[in-house]
Amino acid sequence: MTEITRDDLRAAVASGMLTEAQAAGVIVLSEERAGARARRSGLDEPFELFKGFNEIFIVVGLVILFAGWMGVTGLSLLSINSGYLLGMLYSGIAFGLIALLARYFTLTRRMVAPSIALAIMFGISAGQFGLSVAAAMDAQFQGTITIAAACAGVMLSLYYYFFRVPFTVALIALSVFGVAFGLATMGGAVPSSPQDIFLLSADGPFALLTILLGIVGLIVALRFDMSDPHRVTRRAASGFWLHVIAAPAIVNTVALTLFEQGSLTARLVLVAFVALMALFAIIIDRRSFLVSGVGYIVALSITVIEGNAFFVILLLGAGLVFLGAQWEALRGALMRGLPAFPGKTGLPPWTIPTPEEQRS
């Protein structure tokens, strides 16, 4: 395929086929795609929280602005102090102001950190709107949390539809967890400790809900990933943030349940489970599952090996550093050795493209 040069674009402008603005847009798009391909040339997993310190500066201003707004309006994370009618009004005003800011910082400037901050603020405002609705319905505490989480999930879904901020997917997932847990508490189940959320052996449905929702989140995240195997669009970034929520939900539930049993068999199964998650993380090229299981291996080393625990931790750290340095090579060898399976071709590539392939 013949590559279009800037001289070709200038000729197109001179002949009237393109305007100067259209030609400039094509050049910007071409440079962005070239940069994305260059970043993927080493098969690295892309991750970006901010592009420069100016974004951090803007985030600080946004946080101060939002904190001042909450103070002036009397809104808080857990209650509405101004009455539910004013709470709904203030939340509606916040929706509009945040949308205007997102239109500039997200759609026009395409800033990463301010977009994340605005998504969080929008989620908080949506939760505050839900608190006002619950207050209008005179709901009890469990119902209030459920309504607030449901409102946040619905509003955040609309926010994602209009602004496509990948981090919003993680907030939506958290709101789904909030609705599920709220409904469970409304049914009479109350966790006696935070561990009940992950312990399958505990009374109540919370751990089962956690692992089921984690599996659903994993499936949706994989659909995001497979729709963009080269990970150059916001779909892959959305998948990343969903993995960040789904991985701990799955790994923590299984690992903590096995760890709390204390038997030798359970500990051996725990080691095997973490190893399996590590292989799975390498196959799908997402490190979140591996990171979620590392803490349990450290805890297991301290409680079981005792005197030689820090030696094992030293080896674990060295292994993680080696795995991070050789991730692409190890993944390539693993993927080449695996037989064909459904979805394998939709996973991120495991061979480094040649310069000719990168230009195509």
PDB file of C-alpha atoms in Angstrom, residues 160-329:
ATOM      1  CA  TYR A 160     -19.478   7.052  29.607  1.00  0.00           C
ATOM      2  CA  TYR A 161     -21.777   7.078  26.570  1.00  0.00           C
ATOM      3  CA  PHE A 162     -21.182  10.785  25.947  1.00  0.00           C
ATOM      4  CA  PHE A 163     -17.543  11.211  26.994  1.00  0.00           C
ATOM      5  CA  ARG A 164     -16.017   7.706  26.688  1.00  0.00           C
ATOM      6  CA  VAL A 165     -13.677   8.133  29.655  1.00  0.00           C
ATOM      7  CA  PRO A 166     -12.266   4.611  30.245  1.00  0.00           C
ATOM      8  CA  PHE A 167     -11.934   5.062  34.024  1.00  0.00           C
ATOM      9  CA  THR A 168     -15.709   5.502  34.191  1.00  0.00           C
ATOM     10  CA  VAL A 169     -16.091   1.765  33.544  1.00  0.00           C
ATOM     11  CA  ALA A 170     -14.416   1.011  36.890  1.00  0.00           C
ATOM     12  CA  LEU A 171     -16.810   3.383  38.661  1.00  0.00           C
ATOM     13  CA  ILE A 172     -19.785   1.723  36.968  1.00  0.00           C
ATOM     14  CA  ALA A 173     -18.513  -1.683  38.116  1.00  0.00           C
ATOM     15  CA  LEU A 174     -18.189  -0.426  41.703  1.00  0.00           C
ATOM     16  CA  SER A 175     -21.735   0.909  41.571  1.00  0.00           C
ATOM     17  CA  VAL A 176     -22.959  -2.519  40.431  1.00  0.00           C
ATOM     18  CA  PHE A 177     -21.218  -4.070  43.435  1.00  0.00           C
ATOM     19  CA  GLY A 178     -22.881  -1.441  45.629  1.00  0.00           C
ATOM     20  CA  VAL A 179     -26.341  -2.255  44.282  1.00  0.00           C
ATOM     21  CA  ALA A 180     -25.795  -6.013  44.711  1.00  0.00           C
ATOM     22  CA  PHE A 181     -24.535  -5.663  48.281  1.00  0.00           C
ATOM     23  CA  GLY A 182     -27.295  -3.175  49.104  1.00  0.00           C
ATOM     24  CA  LEU A 183     -29.971  -5.576  47.887  1.00  0.00           C
ATOM     25  CA  ALA A 184     -28.366  -8.339  49.932  1.00  0.00           C
ATOM     26  CA  THR A 185     -28.474  -6.234  53.101  1.00  0.00           C
ATOM     27  CA  MET A 186     -32.080  -5.300  52.376  1.00  0.00           C
ATOM     28  CA  GLY A 187     -32.777  -9.032  52.353  1.00  0.00           C
ATOM     29  CA  GLY A 188     -31.492  -9.279  55.919  1.00  0.00           C
ATOM     30  CA  ALA A 189     -27.866 -10.289  55.357  1.00  0.00           C
ATOM     31  CA  VAL A 190     -25.319  -8.095  57.138  1.00  0.00           C
ATOM     32  CA  PRO A 191     -21.532  -8.715  56.989  1.00  0.00           C
ATOM     33  CA  SER A 192     -20.006  -9.066  60.448  1.00  0.00           C
ATOM     34  CA  SER A 193     -16.580  -7.922  59.181  1.00  0.00           C
ATOM     35  CA  PRO A 194     -15.020  -6.672  55.916  1.00  0.00           C
ATOM     36  CA  GLN A 195     -13.572 -10.157  55.366  1.00  0.00           C
ATOM     37  CA  ASP A 196     -17.089 -11.520  54.853  1.00  0.00           C
ATOM     38  CA  ILE A 197     -17.100  -9.809  51.463  1.00  0.00           C
ATOM     39  CA  PHE A 198     -14.412 -12.256  50.283  1.00  0.00           C
ATOM     40  CA  LEU A 199     -14.756 -15.333  52.518  1.00  0.00           C
ATOM     41  CA  LEU A 200     -16.851 -18.022  50.859  1.00  0.00           C
ATOM     42  CA  SER A 201     -17.022 -19.801  54.209  1.00  0.00           C
ATOM     43  CA  ALA A 202     -18.682 -16.803  55.897  1.00  0.00           C
ATOM     44  CA  ASP A 203     -22.390 -16.470  56.449  1.00  0.00           C
ATOM     45  CA  GLY A 204     -24.253 -14.445  53.870  1.00  0.00           C
ATOM     46  CA  PRO A 205     -24.122 -14.137  50.082  1.00  0.00           C
ATOM     47  CA  PHE A 206     -21.488 -11.390  49.847  1.00  0.00           C
ATOM     48  CA  ALA A 207     -18.480 -13.509  48.827  1.00  0.00           C
ATOM     49  CA  LEU A 208     -20.548 -15.399  46.282  1.00  0.00           C
ATOM     50  CA  LEU A 209     -21.803 -12.112  44.855  1.00  0.00           C
ATOM     51  CA  THR A 210     -18.230 -10.802  44.749  1.00  0.00           C
ATOM     52  CA  ILE A 211     -16.835 -13.699  42.749  1.00  0.00           C
ATOM     53  CA  LEU A 212     -19.857 -13.888  40.406  1.00  0.00           C
ATOM     54  CA  LEU A 213     -19.713 -10.169  39.664  1.00  0.00           C
ATOM     55  CA  GLY A 214     -15.947 -10.466  39.244  1.00  0.00           C
ATOM     56  CA  ILE A 215     -16.417 -13.181  36.627  1.00  0.00           C
ATOM     57  CA  VAL A 216     -19.024 -11.079  34.814  1.00  0.00           C
ATOM     58  CA  GLY A 217     -16.626  -8.124  34.903  1.00  0.00           C
ATOM     59  CA  LEU A 218     -13.844 -10.316  33.534  1.00  0.00           C
ATOM     60  CA  ILE A 219     -16.019 -11.438  30.615  1.00  0.00           C
ATOM     61  CA  VAL A 220     -16.929  -7.855  29.749  1.00  0.00           C
ATOM     62  CA  ALA A 221     -13.278  -6.781  30.094  1.00  0.00           C
ATOM     63  CA  LEU A 222     -12.180  -9.540  27.719  1.00  0.00           C
ATOM     64  CA  ARG A 223     -14.790  -8.386  25.209  1.00  0.00           C
ATOM     65  CA  PHE A 224     -13.282  -4.897  25.399  1.00  0.00           C
ATOM     66  CA  ASP A 225      -9.791  -6.371  24.929  1.00  0.00           C
ATOM     67  CA  MET A 226     -10.710  -8.581  21.987  1.00  0.00           C
ATOM     68  CA  SER A 227     -12.403  -5.692  20.207  1.00  0.00           C
ATOM     69  CA  ASP A 228      -9.024  -3.921  20.203  1.00  0.00           C
ATOM     70  CA  PRO A 229      -6.222  -6.515  20.390  1.00  0.00           C
ATOM     71  CA  HIS A 230      -3.522  -3.960  19.529  1.00  0.00           C
ATOM     72  CA  ARG A 231      -4.731  -1.733  22.397  1.00  0.00           C
ATOM     73  CA  VAL A 232      -4.610   1.605  20.665  1.00  0.00           C
ATOM     74  CA  THR A 233      -8.174   2.787  21.404  1.00  0.00           C
ATOM     75  CA  ARG A 234     -10.189   3.674  24.497  1.00  0.00           C
ATOM     76  CA  ARG A 235     -11.899   0.265  24.402  1.00  0.00           C
ATOM     77  CA  ALA A 236      -8.695  -1.398  25.570  1.00  0.00           C
ATOM     78  CA  ALA A 237      -8.232   1.254  28.267  1.00  0.00           C
ATOM     79  CA  SER A 238     -11.802   0.580  29.417  1.00  0.00           C
ATOM     80  CA  GLY A 239     -10.958  -3.115  29.571  1.00  0.00           C
ATOM     81  CA  PHE A 240      -7.897  -2.333  31.684  1.00  0.00           C
ATOM     82  CA  TRP A 241      -9.888  -0.492  34.340  1.00  0.00           C
ATOM     83  CA  LEU A 242     -12.499  -3.235  34.416  1.00  0.00           C
ATOM     84  CA  HIS A 243      -9.729  -5.808  34.936  1.00  0.00           C
ATOM     85  CA  VAL A 244      -8.537  -3.707  37.889  1.00  0.00           C
ATOM     86  CA  ILE A 245     -11.940  -4.284  39.537  1.00  0.00           C
ATOM     87  CA  ALA A 246     -12.600  -7.851  38.363  1.00  0.00           C
ATOM     88  CA  ALA A 247      -9.184  -9.321  39.199  1.00  0.00           C
ATOM     89  CA  PRO A 248      -9.223  -8.553  42.955  1.00  0.00           C
ATOM     90  CA  ALA A 249     -12.867  -9.645  43.169  1.00  0.00           C
ATOM     91  CA  ILE A 250     -11.971 -13.092  41.811  1.00  0.00           C
ATOM     92  CA  VAL A 251      -8.485 -13.588  43.223  1.00  0.00           C
ATOM     93  CA  ASN A 252      -9.183 -12.184  46.694  1.00  0.00           C
ATOM     94  CA  THR A 253     -12.317 -14.292  47.136  1.00  0.00           C
ATOM     95  CA  VAL A 254     -10.665 -17.592  46.238  1.00  0.00           C
ATOM     96  CA  ALA A 255      -7.250 -16.840  47.759  1.00  0.00           C
ATOM     97  CA  LEU A 256      -8.508 -15.443  51.066  1.00  0.00           C
ATOM     98  CA  THR A 257     -10.918 -18.362  51.487  1.00  0.00           C
ATOM     99  CA  LEU A 258      -8.079 -20.851  50.954  1.00  0.00           C
ATOM    100  CA  PHE A 259      -5.660 -18.846  53.112  1.00  0.00           C
ATOM    101  CA  GLU A 260      -8.076 -18.714  56.057  1.00  0.00           C
ATOM    102  CA  GLN A 261      -8.558 -22.500  56.072  1.00  0.00           C
ATOM    103  CA  GLY A 262      -4.977 -22.949  57.242  1.00  0.00           C
ATOM    104  CA  SER A 263      -4.548 -26.587  56.185  1.00  0.00           C
ATOM    105  CA  LEU A 264      -1.588 -27.786  54.141  1.00  0.00           C
ATOM    106  CA  THR A 265      -3.898 -28.887  51.346  1.00  0.00           C
ATOM    107  CA  ALA A 266      -5.538 -25.456  51.192  1.00  0.00           C
ATOM    108  CA  ARG A 267      -2.142 -23.745  51.074  1.00  0.00           C
ATOM    109  CA  LEU A 268      -0.955 -25.978  48.251  1.00  0.00           C
ATOM    110  CA  VAL A 269      -4.164 -25.275  46.365  1.00  0.00           C
ATOM    111  CA  LEU A 270      -3.589 -21.546  46.998  1.00  0.00           C
ATOM    112  CA  VAL A 271      -0.114 -21.727  45.454  1.00  0.00           C
ATOM    113  CA  ALA A 272      -1.517 -23.628  42.470  1.00  0.00           C
ATOM    114  CA  PHE A 273      -4.354 -21.117  42.099  1.00  0.00           C
ATOM    115  CA  VAL A 274      -2.004 -18.112  42.114  1.00  0.00           C
ATOM    116  CA  ALA A 275       0.236 -19.867  39.581  1.00  0.00           C
ATOM    117  CA  LEU A 276      -2.807 -20.502  37.385  1.00  0.00           C
ATOM    118  CA  MET A 277      -3.812 -16.852  37.629  1.00  0.00           C
ATOM    119  CA  ALA A 278      -0.269 -15.863  36.665  1.00  0.00           C
ATOM    120  CA  LEU A 279      -0.494 -18.006  33.522  1.00  0.00           C
ATOM    121  CA  PHE A 280      -3.907 -16.569  32.753  1.00  0.00           C
ATOM    122  CA  ALA A 281      -2.544 -13.031  33.200  1.00  0.00           C
ATOM    123  CA  ILE A 282       0.286 -13.764  30.762  1.00  0.00           C
ATOM    124  CA  ILE A 283      -2.080 -15.271  28.188  1.00  0.00           C
ATOM    125  CA  ILE A 284      -4.476 -12.309  28.179  1.00  0.00           C
ATOM    126  CA  ASP A 285      -1.560  -9.879  28.658  1.00  0.00           C
ATOM    127  CA  ARG A 286      -3.008  -8.257  31.761  1.00  0.00           C
ATOM    128  CA  ARG A 287      -0.819  -8.013  34.867  1.00  0.00           C
ATOM    129  CA  SER A 288      -3.667  -7.185  37.265  1.00  0.00           C
ATOM    130  CA  PHE A 289      -4.386 -10.838  38.112  1.00  0.00           C
ATOM    131  CA  LEU A 290      -0.746 -11.467  38.933  1.00  0.00           C
ATOM    132  CA  VAL A 291      -0.502  -8.358  41.129  1.00  0.00           C
ATOM    133  CA  SER A 292      -3.676  -9.374  42.997  1.00  0.00           C
ATOM    134  CA  GLY A 293      -2.158 -12.721  44.004  1.00  0.00           C
ATOM    135  CA  VAL A 294       1.320 -11.558  45.015  1.00  0.00           C
ATOM    136  CA  GLY A 295       0.239 -10.348  48.457  1.00  0.00           C
ATOM    137  CA  TYR A 296      -1.108 -13.785  49.364  1.00  0.00           C
ATOM    138  CA  ILE A 297       2.172 -15.453  48.438  1.00  0.00           C
ATOM    139  CA  VAL A 298       4.015 -12.982  50.680  1.00  0.00           C
ATOM    140  CA  ALA A 299       1.588 -13.618  53.555  1.00  0.00           C
ATOM    141  CA  LEU A 300       1.821 -17.353  52.994  1.00  0.00           C
ATOM    142  CA  SER A 301       5.621 -17.172  53.121  1.00  0.00           C
ATOM    143  CA  ILE A 302       5.559 -15.295  56.440  1.00  0.00           C
ATOM    144  CA  THR A 303       3.053 -17.627  58.130  1.00  0.00           C
ATOM    145  CA  VAL A 304       4.335 -20.959  56.818  1.00  0.00           C
ATOM    146  CA  ILE A 305       8.065 -20.693  56.159  1.00  0.00           C
ATOM    147  CA  GLU A 306       8.764 -18.456  59.186  1.00  0.00           C
ATOM    148  CA  GLY A 307      12.566 -18.137  59.556  1.00  0.00           C
ATOM    149  CA  ASN A 308      13.253 -18.288  55.795  1.00  0.00           C
ATOM    150  CA  ALA A 309      10.266 -16.137  54.839  1.00  0.00           C
ATOM    151  CA  PHE A 310      12.291 -13.112  53.791  1.00  0.00           C
ATOM    152  CA  PHE A 311      14.525 -15.299  51.646  1.00  0.00           C
ATOM    153  CA  VAL A 312      11.416 -16.535  49.827  1.00  0.00           C
ATOM    154  CA  ILE A 313      10.145 -12.952  49.552  1.00  0.00           C
ATOM    155  CA  LEU A 314      13.534 -11.965  48.093  1.00  0.00           C
ATOM    156  CA  LEU A 315      13.206 -14.699  45.474  1.00  0.00           C
ATOM    157  CA  LEU A 316       9.610 -13.644  44.766  1.00  0.00           C
ATOM    158  CA  GLY A 317      10.690 -10.045  44.203  1.00  0.00           C
ATOM    159  CA  ALA A 318      13.503 -11.162  41.902  1.00  0.00           C
ATOM    160  CA  GLY A 319      11.042 -13.336  40.010  1.00  0.00           C
ATOM    161  CA  LEU A 320       8.612 -10.458  39.534  1.00  0.00           C
ATOM    162  CA  VAL A 321      11.374  -8.168  38.284  1.00  0.00           C
ATOM    163  CA  PHE A 322      12.512 -10.858  35.847  1.00  0.00           C
ATOM    164  CA  LEU A 323       8.937 -11.474  34.726  1.00  0.00           C
ATOM    165  CA  GLY A 324       8.401  -7.758  34.148  1.00  0.00           C
ATOM    166  CA  ALA A 325      11.636  -7.492  32.155  1.00  0.00           C
ATOM    167  CA  GLN A 326      10.981 -10.609  30.062  1.00  0.00           C
ATOM    168  CA  TRP A 327       7.171 -10.520  29.925  1.00  0.00           C
ATOM    169  CA  GLU A 328       6.970 -10.204  26.138  1.00  0.00           C
ATOM    170  CA  ALA A 329       9.471 -12.997  25.463  1.00  0.00           C
TER     171      ALA A 329
END
